[in-house]
Amino acid sequence: MKISQYLDATYLKTASQANLTEEENKQNVIDLIQEAILYDYKLIMIRAKYIPLAKEMLQEANKSILIGTVIGFHEGTYTTQEKLEEAQEAINLGADELDFVVNYEAFKRGELQLVTNEITKGIALALDNNKVIKWIIEVAALTNKEIIVISRLIKNIVFTDFGEENAENVFVKSSTGFLKQKTICLTEQR
């Protein structure tokens, strides 16, 4: 078994987040793409603006590595329309996979119609364009019960609105990596 076919190479920081110049940040993306080519990874996860660069490098290397990008990253609070426009742009650039950050803040406030609408429209756009979609739920911001509820919500939308046959193209991811993971103490305090 070749483990690299299950791995992805990810770099999603903006230059300001990485405290780098735009050119230095772009070099990080180039290095990441070269690593993915060298080790024959399954997927490169990058910001949408770098998709054309990745496609060019992959074509030159004659590699068929998938390219994914993030939508509504990292806060998830973009409007549904903004997320759909961002996703369509990524699709137009050639993204194979879309990782949407669910509006977990709206979910926590009980705005289930907004979240249901966002998830339904995002899945429809991805599936209509033969793309894999992953919903980042940001577990560090949610209680265990909320994690279960939002995961079930996504599952129910897929099965009810898109059919079980499309479930293999819709995933739930745990985190953007921007929020600190909560720690759970399993020992009793004395």
Tab-separated table of C-alpha atoms in Angstrom:
chain	number	residue	atom	x	y	z
A	1	MET	CA	0.000	0.000	0.000
A	2	LYS	CA	1.266	3.439	-0.941
A	3	ILE	CA	0.368	5.699	1.991
A	4	SER	CA	1.046	8.926	0.076
A	5	GLN	CA	-2.120	8.387	-1.963
A	6	TYR	CA	-4.066	9.207	1.222
A	7	LEU	CA	-2.112	12.306	2.243
A	8	ASP	CA	-2.553	15.959	1.498
A	9	ALA	CA	-0.167	18.873	1.650
A	10	THR	CA	-1.774	21.949	3.205
A	11	TYR	CA	-0.769	25.591	3.383
A	12	LEU	CA	-3.564	28.106	3.928
A	13	LYS	CA	-1.958	31.095	5.642
A	14	THR	CA	-2.065	34.500	4.085
A	15	ALA	CA	1.168	36.489	4.016
A	16	SER	CA	0.008	38.602	6.955
A	17	GLN	CA	-0.981	35.531	8.989
A	18	ALA	CA	2.446	34.000	8.341
A	19	ASN	CA	4.180	37.364	8.944
A	20	LEU	CA	5.815	37.084	5.512
A	21	THR	CA	5.971	39.124	2.339
A	22	GLU	CA	3.641	38.059	-0.485
A	23	GLU	CA	6.665	36.669	-2.372
A	24	GLU	CA	7.866	34.663	0.645
A	25	ASN	CA	4.357	33.308	1.161
A	26	LYS	CA	4.107	32.330	-2.503
A	27	GLN	CA	7.429	30.501	-2.128
A	28	ASN	CA	5.921	28.495	0.745
A	29	VAL	CA	3.110	27.459	-1.596
A	30	ILE	CA	5.610	26.517	-4.326
A	31	ASP	CA	7.600	24.438	-1.812
A	32	LEU	CA	4.407	22.701	-0.719
A	33	ILE	CA	3.431	21.883	-4.303
A	34	GLN	CA	6.943	20.554	-5.004
A	35	GLU	CA	6.732	18.336	-1.914
A	36	ALA	CA	3.355	16.991	-3.038
A	37	ILE	CA	4.798	16.243	-6.471
A	38	LEU	CA	7.898	14.590	-4.994
A	39	TYR	CA	5.917	12.317	-2.667
A	40	ASP	CA	2.914	11.900	-4.963
A	41	TYR	CA	0.317	13.098	-2.465
A	42	LYS	CA	-3.386	12.790	-3.174
A	43	LEU	CA	-4.264	16.467	-2.647
A	44	ILE	CA	-2.816	19.947	-2.345
A	45	MET	CA	-4.879	22.257	-0.118
A	46	ILE	CA	-4.115	25.915	-0.859
A	47	ARG	CA	-5.776	29.318	-1.112
A	48	ALA	CA	-7.765	29.748	-4.317
A	49	LYS	CA	-5.470	32.414	-5.756
A	50	TYR	CA	-2.707	29.794	-6.019
A	51	ILE	CA	-4.789	27.221	-7.919
A	52	PRO	CA	-3.524	28.331	-11.375
A	53	LEU	CA	0.086	28.090	-10.146
A	54	ALA	CA	-0.532	24.600	-8.764
A	55	LYS	CA	-2.251	23.454	-11.951
A	56	GLU	CA	0.682	24.701	-14.025
A	57	MET	CA	3.270	23.011	-11.798
A	58	LEU	CA	1.302	19.740	-11.746
A	59	GLN	CA	0.927	19.776	-15.521
A	60	GLU	CA	4.670	20.376	-15.986
A	61	ALA	CA	5.388	17.459	-13.630
A	62	ASN	CA	2.747	15.302	-15.354
A	63	LYS	CA	0.990	14.658	-12.024
A	64	SER	CA	-2.724	14.286	-11.420
A	65	ILE	CA	-2.756	15.460	-7.811
A	66	LEU	CA	-6.068	16.968	-6.706
A	67	ILE	CA	-6.295	20.623	-5.684
A	68	GLY	CA	-8.518	21.767	-2.852
A	69	THR	CA	-9.248	25.155	-1.367
A	70	VAL	CA	-11.157	26.694	1.514
A	71	ILE	CA	-14.362	28.708	1.422
A	72	GLY	CA	-15.322	31.221	4.126
A	73	PHE	CA	-11.979	30.566	5.759
A	74	HIS	CA	-11.260	30.778	8.588
A	75	GLU	CA	-14.071	32.490	10.441
A	76	GLY	CA	-17.035	30.925	8.614
A	77	THR	CA	-19.113	34.068	9.113
A	78	TYR	CA	-19.261	35.095	5.454
A	79	THR	CA	-22.778	35.295	4.047
A	80	THR	CA	-24.083	32.323	2.110
A	81	GLN	CA	-23.926	34.371	-1.090
A	82	GLU	CA	-20.296	35.346	-0.442
A	83	LYS	CA	-19.395	31.708	0.158
A	84	LEU	CA	-21.168	30.583	-3.007
A	85	GLU	CA	-19.392	33.249	-5.064
A	86	GLU	CA	-16.042	32.294	-3.539
A	87	ALA	CA	-16.735	28.616	-4.253
A	88	GLN	CA	-17.767	29.316	-7.849
A	89	GLU	CA	-14.576	31.290	-8.402
A	90	ALA	CA	-12.528	28.385	-7.000
A	91	ILE	CA	-14.382	25.958	-9.277
A	92	ASN	CA	-13.697	28.231	-12.249
A	93	LEU	CA	-10.002	28.239	-11.329
A	94	GLY	CA	-9.998	24.433	-11.296
A	95	ALA	CA	-10.450	23.359	-7.670
A	96	ASP	CA	-11.321	19.689	-7.211
A	97	GLU	CA	-12.376	19.906	-3.564
A	98	LEU	CA	-14.018	22.671	-1.528
A	99	ASP	CA	-13.690	22.949	2.241
A	100	PHE	CA	-16.472	25.252	3.474
A	101	VAL	CA	-16.245	26.655	6.992
A	102	VAL	CA	-19.777	26.308	8.314
A	103	ASN	CA	-21.181	29.394	10.001
A	104	TYR	CA	-20.752	27.800	13.424
A	105	GLU	CA	-21.400	31.134	15.176
A	106	ALA	CA	-24.888	31.283	13.603
A	107	PHE	CA	-25.381	27.629	14.513
A	108	LYS	CA	-24.471	28.356	18.143
A	109	ARG	CA	-26.997	31.240	18.162
A	110	GLY	CA	-29.702	28.829	17.019
A	111	GLU	CA	-29.998	30.224	13.481
A	112	LEU	CA	-30.631	26.778	12.034
A	113	GLN	CA	-32.454	28.020	8.926
A	114	LEU	CA	-29.453	30.144	7.925
A	115	VAL	CA	-27.046	27.241	8.498
A	116	THR	CA	-29.335	24.725	6.748
A	117	ASN	CA	-29.640	27.064	3.751
A	118	GLU	CA	-25.857	27.588	3.604
A	119	ILE	CA	-25.138	23.868	3.773
A	120	THR	CA	-27.826	22.949	1.235
A	121	LYS	CA	-26.708	25.556	-1.304
A	122	GLY	CA	-23.026	24.764	-0.809
A	123	ILE	CA	-23.590	21.045	-1.338
A	124	ALA	CA	-25.748	21.712	-4.412
A	125	LEU	CA	-23.058	23.892	-5.985
A	126	ALA	CA	-20.308	21.370	-5.293
A	127	LEU	CA	-22.254	18.328	-6.486
A	128	ASP	CA	-23.587	20.144	-9.564
A	129	ASN	CA	-19.943	20.734	-10.501
A	130	ASN	CA	-18.765	17.202	-9.603
A	131	LYS	CA	-16.685	18.430	-6.669
A	132	VAL	CA	-16.053	16.938	-3.259
A	133	ILE	CA	-17.251	19.192	-0.444
A	134	LYS	CA	-16.143	19.150	3.172
A	135	TRP	CA	-17.825	21.114	5.956
A	136	ILE	CA	-15.428	22.372	8.625
A	137	ILE	CA	-17.506	22.573	11.801
A	138	GLU	CA	-14.807	23.997	14.139
A	139	VAL	CA	-15.106	21.582	17.050
A	140	ALA	CA	-13.071	23.821	19.380
A	141	ALA	CA	-15.985	26.293	19.323
A	142	LEU	CA	-18.699	23.692	19.909
A	143	THR	CA	-19.871	21.522	22.786
A	144	ASN	CA	-19.962	17.763	22.309
A	145	LYS	CA	-23.735	17.945	21.869
A	146	GLU	CA	-23.409	20.717	19.261
A	147	ILE	CA	-20.842	18.635	17.350
A	148	ILE	CA	-23.338	15.772	17.185
A	149	VAL	CA	-26.241	18.025	16.193
A	150	ILE	CA	-24.420	19.852	13.398
A	151	SER	CA	-22.920	16.621	12.046
A	152	ARG	CA	-26.384	15.054	11.966
A	153	LEU	CA	-27.780	18.172	10.304
A	154	ILE	CA	-25.233	17.863	7.487
A	155	LYS	CA	-25.894	14.125	7.155
A	156	ASN	CA	-29.662	14.644	7.038
A	157	ILE	CA	-29.374	17.353	4.388
A	158	VAL	CA	-27.232	15.074	2.228
A	159	PHE	CA	-29.517	12.043	2.550
A	160	THR	CA	-32.793	13.982	2.300
A	161	ASP	CA	-31.950	16.515	-0.421
A	162	PHE	CA	-29.182	14.837	-2.422
A	163	GLY	CA	-29.571	11.101	-1.872
A	164	GLU	CA	-27.414	8.477	-0.258
A	165	GLU	CA	-25.532	7.977	-3.536
A	166	ASN	CA	-23.973	11.446	-3.120
A	167	ALA	CA	-22.879	10.924	0.493
A	168	GLU	CA	-19.425	9.761	-0.621
A	169	ASN	CA	-18.715	13.300	-1.862
A	170	VAL	CA	-19.722	15.168	1.315
A	171	PHE	CA	-17.587	15.145	4.462
A	172	VAL	CA	-17.416	16.766	7.891
A	173	LYS	CA	-14.036	18.069	9.033
A	174	SER	CA	-13.200	19.021	12.582
A	175	SER	CA	-11.198	22.229	12.501
A	176	THR	CA	-9.611	25.103	10.627
A	177	GLY	CA	-6.649	24.966	12.994
A	178	PHE	CA	-7.159	28.613	13.941
A	179	LEU	CA	-9.025	28.050	17.218
A	180	LYS	CA	-7.299	26.474	20.146
A	181	GLN	CA	-8.563	23.000	20.910
A	182	LYS	CA	-10.431	22.773	24.165
A	183	THR	CA	-8.996	20.419	26.748
A	184	ILE	CA	-11.125	18.024	28.685
A	185	CYS	CA	-10.036	16.990	32.146
A	186	LEU	CA	-10.963	13.387	32.840
A	187	THR	CA	-9.705	13.252	36.402
A	188	GLU	CA	-11.667	14.349	39.423
A	189	GLN	CA	-10.532	17.420	41.262
A	190	ARG	CA	-9.889	16.854	44.920
